[in-house]
Structure formats: C-alpha cells, structure tokens
Amino acid sequence: MINAAIAATFAFAGVRTALHGGPAAWILGAFQLAVALAFLLREPERHAAPWPALAGALPSLAASGLVLAVGGPTPWSPVATTLLALGAAIATLGLFSLGRSFAVLPGVRTLRTAGLYRWVRHPVYLGETLILVGAATRLGLWGVGCVFGVLPLLAWRILLEERLLSAELGWADWVARVRWRLLPGVW
C-alpha cells in the first residue's frame, strides 16, 4: 500500500512537472514517472537499514525538491537542459539496471552488478547529481551552494548503502572490479 502511495506521488509530480512544457520539464517528468514505475515493481527488502541510516535518503529528497522548485515554466538554458538530459538518462538507465532492487530508503534487496553498475557503483546518484547541477545553474551562487551542501550528504548516503551491501554475496568481487563509486577517475 505504501509503495503504491509513493509511486502515485512520483507519478503526480512527473505529470505536473511535464505539464510545465519545454524539454527540461518533459525530461524531469519522464524521470519521475520512471521512479514511480520502479516503486511499483520493486522487490521487498531483505534487510532494512537501522533508523539513523534512513536519514541517508535526505540527499535525494532534497535534490528532488530543489529541482522541482526551479522547474517552472521559464525555459532552461542549453547547458542546464543538456546536464538535465544526461543526468536523467544515466539515472533512468541506472533504474533499469537495478531492476526490482530499487529503493529510496537504504536497505538490502539484491546486489546488482550489470548494466551501468559495471562502470560505477552508484549510477543513479551520478545521474541525480547531474540533474541537480543542471537545476543549480538556474539559481546562480545559491544553486552552487545547494550542490555543495547536498554532495557531502550524498557521499554519506553512498557509504551507508555500501556498509549495508558489504555483507552480500559477490560484494567483494564486484567492488574489486568496479573501483569508482560515483564518477570514474574521481571517486
């Protein structure tokens, strides 16, 4: 029941965003609809995160709120639209690579190592980061401050998730093969 309610919320946000018109709004709306679908299709978690780790979801929620807040009907610049499109494509392909293992709150479902997960350990977060940077370009210095405020929280979430997943069969082999968490050559 809760999955359906959350999926409906993302679907509503996706349609609402797309109705603003313009390429950026359609891209954001399509990504939110993909998240809604992932919620409906996901498998139950086998191991839930402890309560404090659930705060690890805050970076994604904060980033989503910022992107929606700056969405509006004003056309996005070509640079912002490109970052948004690239980020949404990476995040959506990451969702498809996750299959039924998608989650918003940290928890253990099935370790996925195929698709985009062959190159980075957290492609959905890479995509979300690009979306956030694209949205931040609309806000100038305030947007840059938001990005720099969210990135440490995102890194914290990644480390929390990896701590949960580290007990999974195949984790050590996958981490040895896929060295980069978020951005190849950087981290």
CSV table of C-alpha atoms in Angstrom, one decimal:
chain,number,residue,atom,x,y,z
A,1,MET,CA,0.0,0.0,0.0
A,2,ILE,CA,2.8,2.4,0.9
A,3,ASN,CA,4.6,1.6,-2.3
A,4,ALA,CA,1.5,2.5,-4.3
A,5,ALA,CA,1.1,5.8,-2.5
A,6,ILE,CA,4.7,6.8,-3.0
A,7,ALA,CA,4.5,5.7,-6.7
A,8,ALA,CA,1.4,7.8,-7.1
A,9,THR,CA,3.2,10.8,-5.6
A,10,PHE,CA,6.1,10.4,-8.0
A,11,ALA,CA,3.7,9.9,-10.9
A,12,PHE,CA,1.7,13.0,-10.0
A,13,ALA,CA,4.9,15.0,-9.7
A,14,GLY,CA,6.1,13.7,-13.1
A,15,VAL,CA,2.9,14.7,-14.8
A,16,ARG,CA,2.7,18.0,-13.0
A,17,THR,CA,6.3,18.8,-14.0
A,18,ALA,CA,5.8,17.7,-17.6
A,19,LEU,CA,2.8,20.0,-17.9
A,20,HIS,CA,5.1,23.0,-17.4
A,21,GLY,CA,6.2,22.4,-21.0
A,22,GLY,CA,9.6,22.6,-22.6
A,23,PRO,CA,12.3,20.0,-22.9
A,24,ALA,CA,13.6,20.2,-19.4
A,25,ALA,CA,10.1,19.7,-17.9
A,26,TRP,CA,9.4,16.7,-20.1
A,27,ILE,CA,12.8,15.2,-19.2
A,28,LEU,CA,12.2,15.7,-15.5
A,29,GLY,CA,8.6,14.4,-15.7
A,30,ALA,CA,9.7,11.3,-17.6
A,31,PHE,CA,12.3,10.5,-14.9
A,32,GLN,CA,9.8,10.9,-12.1
A,33,LEU,CA,7.4,8.6,-13.9
A,34,ALA,CA,10.3,6.0,-14.2
A,35,VAL,CA,10.8,6.3,-10.5
A,36,ALA,CA,7.1,5.7,-9.9
A,37,LEU,CA,7.2,2.6,-12.0
A,38,ALA,CA,10.3,1.4,-10.2
A,39,PHE,CA,8.4,1.7,-6.9
A,40,LEU,CA,5.6,-0.4,-8.2
A,41,LEU,CA,7.9,-3.2,-9.5
A,42,ARG,CA,10.5,-3.4,-6.7
A,43,GLU,CA,11.0,-6.5,-4.6
A,44,PRO,CA,10.7,-6.3,-0.8
A,45,GLU,CA,13.9,-5.6,1.1
A,46,ARG,CA,15.6,-8.5,2.8
A,47,HIS,CA,17.4,-6.3,5.4
A,48,ALA,CA,16.2,-2.8,6.4
A,49,ALA,CA,18.7,-0.1,7.4
A,50,PRO,CA,18.8,0.9,11.0
A,51,TRP,CA,16.7,4.0,11.8
A,52,PRO,CA,19.6,6.6,11.7
A,53,ALA,CA,20.7,5.3,8.3
A,54,LEU,CA,17.2,6.1,6.9
A,55,ALA,CA,18.3,9.8,7.1
A,56,GLY,CA,20.5,8.8,4.2
A,57,ALA,CA,17.5,9.3,1.9
A,58,LEU,CA,17.5,13.0,2.6
A,59,PRO,CA,20.1,14.0,-0.1
A,60,SER,CA,17.9,12.5,-2.9
A,61,LEU,CA,14.8,14.0,-1.5
A,62,ALA,CA,16.5,17.4,-1.1
A,63,ALA,CA,17.8,17.3,-4.6
A,64,SER,CA,14.4,16.3,-6.0
A,65,GLY,CA,12.8,19.2,-4.1
A,66,LEU,CA,15.3,21.7,-5.4
A,67,VAL,CA,14.9,20.5,-9.0
A,68,LEU,CA,11.1,20.7,-8.7
A,69,ALA,CA,11.4,24.2,-7.1
A,70,VAL,CA,13.4,25.6,-10.0
A,71,GLY,CA,11.5,23.7,-12.7
A,72,GLY,CA,8.9,26.3,-13.5
A,73,PRO,CA,7.7,27.4,-17.0
A,74,THR,CA,10.8,29.5,-17.8
A,75,PRO,CA,13.0,27.8,-20.5
A,76,TRP,CA,16.2,26.2,-19.2
A,77,SER,CA,19.5,27.2,-20.8
A,78,PRO,CA,21.0,24.8,-23.3
A,79,VAL,CA,23.7,23.9,-20.8
A,80,ALA,CA,21.2,23.2,-18.0
A,81,THR,CA,19.0,21.2,-20.3
A,82,THR,CA,22.0,19.1,-21.5
A,83,LEU,CA,23.0,18.4,-17.9
A,84,LEU,CA,19.5,17.6,-17.0
A,85,ALA,CA,19.0,15.2,-20.0
A,86,LEU,CA,22.3,13.5,-19.4
A,87,GLY,CA,21.6,13.1,-15.7
A,88,ALA,CA,18.1,11.8,-16.3
A,89,ALA,CA,19.3,9.3,-19.0
A,90,ILE,CA,22.0,8.0,-16.6
A,91,ALA,CA,19.6,7.8,-13.7
A,92,THR,CA,16.9,6.1,-15.7
A,93,LEU,CA,19.3,3.6,-17.2
A,94,GLY,CA,20.6,3.0,-13.6
A,95,LEU,CA,17.0,2.3,-12.6
A,96,PHE,CA,16.6,-0.2,-15.4
A,97,SER,CA,19.9,-1.8,-14.4
A,98,LEU,CA,18.7,-2.1,-10.8
A,99,GLY,CA,15.5,-3.9,-11.9
A,100,ARG,CA,13.4,-4.8,-8.9
A,101,SER,CA,16.2,-3.8,-6.4
A,102,PHE,CA,15.3,-0.1,-6.5
A,103,ALA,CA,14.9,1.7,-3.1
A,104,VAL,CA,14.7,5.3,-1.8
A,105,LEU,CA,15.4,4.4,1.7
A,106,PRO,CA,18.7,2.5,2.3
A,107,GLY,CA,18.1,-1.3,2.6
A,108,VAL,CA,19.3,-4.6,1.1
A,109,ARG,CA,17.4,-6.2,-1.8
A,110,THR,CA,19.5,-8.0,-4.5
A,111,LEU,CA,23.0,-6.8,-5.3
A,112,ARG,CA,23.1,-5.7,-9.0
A,113,THR,CA,26.3,-5.6,-10.9
A,114,ALA,CA,25.2,-5.5,-14.5
A,115,GLY,CA,24.2,-2.6,-16.8
A,116,LEU,CA,25.6,0.7,-15.7
A,117,TYR,CA,26.7,-1.0,-12.4
A,118,ARG,CA,29.6,-2.4,-14.4
A,119,TRP,CA,31.2,1.0,-14.6
A,120,VAL,CA,30.2,2.8,-11.4
A,121,ARG,CA,28.7,1.5,-8.2
A,122,HIS,CA,26.0,4.2,-7.9
A,123,PRO,CA,24.9,5.4,-11.4
A,124,VAL,CA,21.5,6.6,-10.3
A,125,TYR,CA,23.2,9.0,-7.9
A,126,LEU,CA,25.6,10.1,-10.6
A,127,GLY,CA,22.5,10.9,-12.7
A,128,GLU,CA,20.8,12.7,-9.9
A,129,THR,CA,23.9,14.8,-9.3
A,130,LEU,CA,24.0,15.9,-12.9
A,131,ILE,CA,20.3,16.8,-12.7
A,132,LEU,CA,21.0,18.8,-9.6
A,133,VAL,CA,23.9,20.6,-11.2
A,134,GLY,CA,21.7,21.4,-14.2
A,135,ALA,CA,19.0,22.8,-11.9
A,136,ALA,CA,21.5,24.7,-9.9
A,137,THR,CA,22.7,26.6,-13.0
A,138,ARG,CA,19.3,28.4,-12.9
A,139,LEU,CA,19.9,29.6,-9.3
A,140,GLY,CA,23.4,31.1,-9.7
A,141,LEU,CA,25.5,31.2,-6.5
A,142,TRP,CA,22.6,30.0,-4.4
A,143,GLY,CA,22.4,26.9,-6.6
A,144,VAL,CA,26.1,26.2,-6.4
A,145,GLY,CA,25.8,26.4,-2.6
A,146,CYS,CA,22.9,23.9,-2.7
A,147,VAL,CA,25.0,21.5,-4.7
A,148,PHE,CA,28.0,21.8,-2.4
A,149,GLY,CA,25.6,21.3,0.5
A,150,VAL,CA,24.0,18.1,-0.9
A,151,LEU,CA,27.2,16.4,-2.2
A,152,PRO,CA,28.6,15.6,1.3
A,153,LEU,CA,25.1,14.2,2.2
A,154,LEU,CA,25.1,12.1,-1.0
A,155,ALA,CA,28.6,10.8,-0.2
A,156,TRP,CA,27.3,9.9,3.3
A,157,ARG,CA,24.4,8.0,1.8
A,158,ILE,CA,26.6,6.1,-0.6
A,159,LEU,CA,28.8,5.0,2.3
A,160,LEU,CA,25.8,3.9,4.4
A,161,GLU,CA,24.4,1.9,1.5
A,162,GLU,CA,27.8,0.3,0.9
A,163,ARG,CA,28.1,-0.7,4.5
A,164,LEU,CA,24.7,-2.5,4.3
A,165,LEU,CA,25.6,-4.2,1.0
A,166,SER,CA,29.1,-5.2,2.0
A,167,ALA,CA,27.7,-8.4,3.6
A,168,GLU,CA,26.1,-9.5,0.3
A,169,LEU,CA,27.5,-12.5,-1.7
A,170,GLY,CA,29.6,-11.1,-4.6
A,171,TRP,CA,30.2,-7.7,-3.0
A,172,ALA,CA,33.9,-8.1,-2.6
A,173,ASP,CA,34.4,-9.3,-6.2
A,174,TRP,CA,32.2,-6.5,-7.6
A,175,VAL,CA,34.0,-3.8,-5.6
A,176,ALA,CA,37.3,-5.1,-6.8
A,177,ARG,CA,36.1,-4.9,-10.4
A,178,VAL,CA,34.1,-1.6,-10.1
A,179,ARG,CA,36.5,0.8,-8.4
A,180,TRP,CA,34.6,4.0,-8.7
A,181,ARG,CA,31.6,4.8,-6.5
A,182,LEU,CA,30.2,7.8,-8.4
A,183,LEU,CA,32.4,9.3,-11.1
A,184,PRO,CA,35.1,7.3,-12.9
A,185,GLY,CA,38.5,8.7,-12.2
A,186,VAL,CA,37.3,10.8,-9.3
A,187,TRP,CA,35.5,8.8,-6.5
